[in-house]
XYZ file of C-alpha atoms in Angstrom:
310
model
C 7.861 29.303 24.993
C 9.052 26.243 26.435
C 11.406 25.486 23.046
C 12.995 29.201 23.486
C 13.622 28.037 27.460
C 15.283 24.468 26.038
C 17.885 26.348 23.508
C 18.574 29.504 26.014
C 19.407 26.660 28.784
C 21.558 24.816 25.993
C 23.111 27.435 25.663
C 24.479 28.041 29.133
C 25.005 24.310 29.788
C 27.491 24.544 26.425
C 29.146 27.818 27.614
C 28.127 28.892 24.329
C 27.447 33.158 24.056
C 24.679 33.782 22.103
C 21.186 34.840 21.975
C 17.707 33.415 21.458
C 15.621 35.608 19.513
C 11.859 34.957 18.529
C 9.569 36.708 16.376
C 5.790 37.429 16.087
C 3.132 39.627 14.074
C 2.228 41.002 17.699
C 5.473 40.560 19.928
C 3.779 41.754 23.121
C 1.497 38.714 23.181
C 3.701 36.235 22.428
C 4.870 34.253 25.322
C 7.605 32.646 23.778
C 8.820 36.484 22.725
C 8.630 37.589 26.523
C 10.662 35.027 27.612
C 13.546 35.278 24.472
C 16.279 37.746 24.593
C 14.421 39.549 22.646
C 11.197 40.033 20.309
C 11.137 41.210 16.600
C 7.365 42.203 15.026
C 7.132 40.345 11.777
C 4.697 40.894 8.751
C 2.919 37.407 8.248
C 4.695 34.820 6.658
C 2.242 34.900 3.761
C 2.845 38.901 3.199
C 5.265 39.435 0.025
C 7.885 41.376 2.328
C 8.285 38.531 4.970
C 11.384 37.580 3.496
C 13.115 40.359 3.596
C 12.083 41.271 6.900
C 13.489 37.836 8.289
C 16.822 39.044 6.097
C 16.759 42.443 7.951
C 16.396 41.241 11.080
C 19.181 38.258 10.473
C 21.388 41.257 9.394
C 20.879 43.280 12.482
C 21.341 40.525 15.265
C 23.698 38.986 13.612
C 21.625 35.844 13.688
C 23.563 32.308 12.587
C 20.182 30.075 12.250
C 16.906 30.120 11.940
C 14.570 27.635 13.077
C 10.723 27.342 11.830
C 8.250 26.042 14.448
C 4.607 27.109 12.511
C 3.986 25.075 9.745
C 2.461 27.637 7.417
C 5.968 29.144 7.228
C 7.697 26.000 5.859
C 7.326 26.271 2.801
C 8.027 29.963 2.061
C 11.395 29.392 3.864
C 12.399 26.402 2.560
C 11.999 28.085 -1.369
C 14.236 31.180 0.219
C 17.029 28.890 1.602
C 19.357 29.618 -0.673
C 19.042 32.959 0.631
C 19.366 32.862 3.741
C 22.824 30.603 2.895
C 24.225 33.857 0.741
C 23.891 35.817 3.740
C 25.672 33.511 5.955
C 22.495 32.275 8.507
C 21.482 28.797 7.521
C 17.722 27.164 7.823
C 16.902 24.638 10.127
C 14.498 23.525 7.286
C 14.483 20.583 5.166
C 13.926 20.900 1.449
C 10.268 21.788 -0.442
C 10.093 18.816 -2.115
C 9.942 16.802 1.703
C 7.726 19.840 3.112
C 4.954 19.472 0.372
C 5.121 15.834 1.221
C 4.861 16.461 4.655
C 1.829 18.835 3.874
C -0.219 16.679 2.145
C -1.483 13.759 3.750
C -2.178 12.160 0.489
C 1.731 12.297 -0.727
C 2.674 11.554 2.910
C 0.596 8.334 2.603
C 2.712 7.102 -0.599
C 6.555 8.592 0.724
C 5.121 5.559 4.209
C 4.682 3.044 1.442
C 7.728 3.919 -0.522
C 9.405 3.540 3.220
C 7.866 -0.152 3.582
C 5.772 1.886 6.406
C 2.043 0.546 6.206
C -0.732 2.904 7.108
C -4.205 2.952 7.645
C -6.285 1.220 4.185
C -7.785 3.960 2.588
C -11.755 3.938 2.138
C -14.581 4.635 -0.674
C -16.944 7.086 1.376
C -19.353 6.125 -1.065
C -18.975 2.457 -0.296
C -18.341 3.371 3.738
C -17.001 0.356 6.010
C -17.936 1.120 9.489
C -16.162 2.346 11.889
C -14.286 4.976 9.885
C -11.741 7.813 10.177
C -11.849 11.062 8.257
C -9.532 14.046 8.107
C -8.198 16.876 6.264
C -5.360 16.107 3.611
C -3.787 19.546 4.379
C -4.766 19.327 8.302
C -3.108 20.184 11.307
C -3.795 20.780 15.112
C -6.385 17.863 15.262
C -8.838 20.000 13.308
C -11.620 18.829 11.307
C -11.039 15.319 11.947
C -14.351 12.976 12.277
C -14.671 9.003 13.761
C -17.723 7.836 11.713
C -19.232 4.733 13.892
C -22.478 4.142 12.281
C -24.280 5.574 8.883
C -26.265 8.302 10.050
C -22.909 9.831 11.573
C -22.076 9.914 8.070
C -23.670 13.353 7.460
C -23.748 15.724 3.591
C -21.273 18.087 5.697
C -18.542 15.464 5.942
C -19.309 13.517 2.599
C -19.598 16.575 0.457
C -16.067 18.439 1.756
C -13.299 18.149 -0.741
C -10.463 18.362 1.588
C -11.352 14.855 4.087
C -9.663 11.787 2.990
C -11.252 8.568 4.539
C -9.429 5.473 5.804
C -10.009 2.811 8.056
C -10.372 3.352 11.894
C -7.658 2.124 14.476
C -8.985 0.774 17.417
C -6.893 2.652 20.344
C -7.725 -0.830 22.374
C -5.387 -2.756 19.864
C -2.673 -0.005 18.974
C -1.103 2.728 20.995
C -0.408 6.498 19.094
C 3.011 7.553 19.201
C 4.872 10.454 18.214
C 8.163 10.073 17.220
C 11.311 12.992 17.717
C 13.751 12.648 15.049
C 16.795 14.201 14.388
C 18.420 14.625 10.755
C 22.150 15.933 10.387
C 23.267 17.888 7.802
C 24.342 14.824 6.140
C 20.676 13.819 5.697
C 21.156 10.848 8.516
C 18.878 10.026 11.153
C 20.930 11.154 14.553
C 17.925 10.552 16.624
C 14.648 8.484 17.267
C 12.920 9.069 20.349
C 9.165 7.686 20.266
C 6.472 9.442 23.032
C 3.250 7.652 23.286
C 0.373 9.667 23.573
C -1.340 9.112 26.896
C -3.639 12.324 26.084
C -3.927 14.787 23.525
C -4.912 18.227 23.869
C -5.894 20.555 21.145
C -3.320 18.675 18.800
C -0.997 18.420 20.965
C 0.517 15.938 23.571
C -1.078 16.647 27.170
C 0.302 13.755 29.261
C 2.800 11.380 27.617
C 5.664 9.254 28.108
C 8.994 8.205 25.863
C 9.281 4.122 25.120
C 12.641 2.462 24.190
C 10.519 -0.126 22.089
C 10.315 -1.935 18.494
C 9.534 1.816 16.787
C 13.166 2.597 16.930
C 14.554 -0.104 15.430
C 12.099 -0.314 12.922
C 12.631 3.468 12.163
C 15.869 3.259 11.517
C 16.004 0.542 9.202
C 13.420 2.372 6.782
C 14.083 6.164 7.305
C 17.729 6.027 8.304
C 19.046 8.395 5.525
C 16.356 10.918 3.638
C 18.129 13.163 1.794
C 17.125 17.304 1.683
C 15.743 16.292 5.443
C 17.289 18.580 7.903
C 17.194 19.346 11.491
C 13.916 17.834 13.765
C 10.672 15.979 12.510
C 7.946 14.695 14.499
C 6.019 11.557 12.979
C 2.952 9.820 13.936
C 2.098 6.347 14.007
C 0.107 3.683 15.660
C 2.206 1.129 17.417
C 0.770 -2.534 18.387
C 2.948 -4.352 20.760
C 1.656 -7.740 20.389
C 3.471 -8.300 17.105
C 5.439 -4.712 16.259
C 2.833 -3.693 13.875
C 3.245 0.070 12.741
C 0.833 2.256 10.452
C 2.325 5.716 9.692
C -0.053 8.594 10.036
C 1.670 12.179 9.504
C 4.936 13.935 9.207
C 5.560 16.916 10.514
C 9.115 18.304 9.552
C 9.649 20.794 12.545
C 10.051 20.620 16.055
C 6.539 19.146 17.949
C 4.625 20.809 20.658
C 5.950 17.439 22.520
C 9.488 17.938 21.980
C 10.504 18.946 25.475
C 9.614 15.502 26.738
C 12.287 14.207 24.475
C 14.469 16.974 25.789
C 14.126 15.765 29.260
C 14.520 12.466 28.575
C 18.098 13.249 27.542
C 17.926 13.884 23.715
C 19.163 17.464 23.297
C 17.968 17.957 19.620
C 18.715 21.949 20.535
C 22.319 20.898 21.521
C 22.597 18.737 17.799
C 21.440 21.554 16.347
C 23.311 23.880 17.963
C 26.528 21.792 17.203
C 26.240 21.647 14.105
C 24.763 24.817 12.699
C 26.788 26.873 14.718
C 30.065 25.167 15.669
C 30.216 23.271 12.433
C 30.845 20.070 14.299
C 29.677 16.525 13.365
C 26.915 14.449 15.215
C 26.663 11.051 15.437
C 23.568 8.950 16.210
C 22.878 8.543 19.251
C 20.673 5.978 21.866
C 21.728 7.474 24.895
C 18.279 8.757 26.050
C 16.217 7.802 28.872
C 13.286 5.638 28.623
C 9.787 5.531 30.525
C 10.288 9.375 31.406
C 6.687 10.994 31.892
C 5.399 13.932 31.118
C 2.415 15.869 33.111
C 1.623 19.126 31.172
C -0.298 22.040 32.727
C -0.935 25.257 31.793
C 1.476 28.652 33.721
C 1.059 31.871 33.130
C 3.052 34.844 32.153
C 2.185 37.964 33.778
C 3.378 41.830 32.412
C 2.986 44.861 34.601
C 2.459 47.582 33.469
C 1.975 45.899 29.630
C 1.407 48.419 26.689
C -1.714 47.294 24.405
């Protein structure tokens, strides 16, 4: 909801006449639909005619870009770009080969090392050094995730699923969790880095956070500066020590974050970037001019429908 706000608000700031339209499978639940300029039912993204409903609908608005924000859409649009670009409305999507490395932990483990990007040493659950970490390779939203302190935590449920990948544990005393915001142009270069440490986590997402000018950026740069077939905004996650600059790369996730409107009020307009480029067909450049030690404090609002048809 809050993502639809940032780009209708861009909008306006830019002078720029156009709508923000969302879709759902059930439009009349969907916050984020209430509050666009408008709400289009959609089969799910798995269905074989989800394509060609997106093309309809693209067709009938007269809609210049797209932009994914589920992850279990990704994929299907980024093998469709092509198109989407015959009809005229280009993807804010990076390529498949980057989204099926951002969707499997164990390929996003070796793209961090290819980066000279550490991460966490991978373990032998049947040779278990305690304390331990375990999660899904295909994961999201926090789920399934275990922190194994002792043996007998180390139960025939989590040892005998096929999908948890084990690695050592990071002590939250020694490092801090960040999230990064990043921006890639059309060009394939890194406009953007904007790091938000997670103060407090929330069903996946960040719950109380706040964005650090610090060592990350830098150190970013340097190593994921240019990725070509990347497009648009990513959100990667990484421990952080301060003492000595130490980072250990966790997970990408090539789509705008639940955080992202931290980032946006801290001065780094990804919607604008986007919105400048897709649509005007102008150039952006990279950019530091973002504000640091800006907090966010999340809580939850309503939205309220009278007289709302079921």
């Amino acid at each position: 909801m809050v993502l639809v706000q940032i780009f209708q608000r861009t909008l306006q700031d830019m002078e720029f006449d156009a709508k923000v339209y969302t879709t759902d499978m059930r439009p009349e639940m969907a916050p984020a639909g209430i509050v666009s300029d408008g709400c289009i039912p959609v089969p799910r993204c798995t269905a074989d005619n989800y394509i060609d409903s997106l093309l309809e609908i693209c067709r009938e608005k007269k809609i210049g870009v797209v932009i994914p924000t589920i992850d279990t859409e990704l994929l299907i649009l980024a093998e469709n770009y092509q198109r989407f670009m015959d009809q005229g409305v280009r993807l804010a999507v990076s390529d498949k080969a980057f989204i099926k490395v951002c969707r499997d932990k164990r390929l996003t483990k070796d793209f961090f090392l290819q980066a000279g990007i550490a991460v966490p040493k991978p373990l032998d659950k049947q040779h278990p050094v305690f304390p331990m970490f375990a999660k899904p390779y295909d994961g999201s939203l926090s789920t399934n995730i275990h922190v194994i302190r002792r043996e007998e935590e180390l139960s025939k449920d989590i040892l005998n699923d096929p999908k948890l990948i084990f690695m050592e544990y990071i002590d939250p005393k020694e490092y801090k969790e960040f999230t990064v915001d990043m921006y890639y142009g059309l060009d394939g270069c890194v406009k953007g880095i904007v790091p938000r440490e997670r103060i407090e986590i929330r069903a996946g997402e960040i719950n109380k956070g706040i964005t650090r000018k610090n060592g990350i950026v830098t150190f970013l740069r340097q190593r994921l500066g240019v990725l070509e077939g990347v497009r648009g905004c990513i959100c990667l996650q990484l421990f952080y020590r301060d003492s000595d600059g130490d980072v250990k790369g966790i997970e990408v996730n090539p789509r705008f974050g639940g955080g992202f409107p931290l980032s946006y009020y801290a001065k780094a307009n990804y919607a604008e970037y986007l919105i400048r480029e897709y649509l005007l067909g102008e150039t952006v450049n990279y950019s530091e001019a973002w504000l640091d030690r800006t907090l966010m404090l999340r809580y939850d609002n309503d939205i309220i429908v009278y007289d709302a048809k079921k």
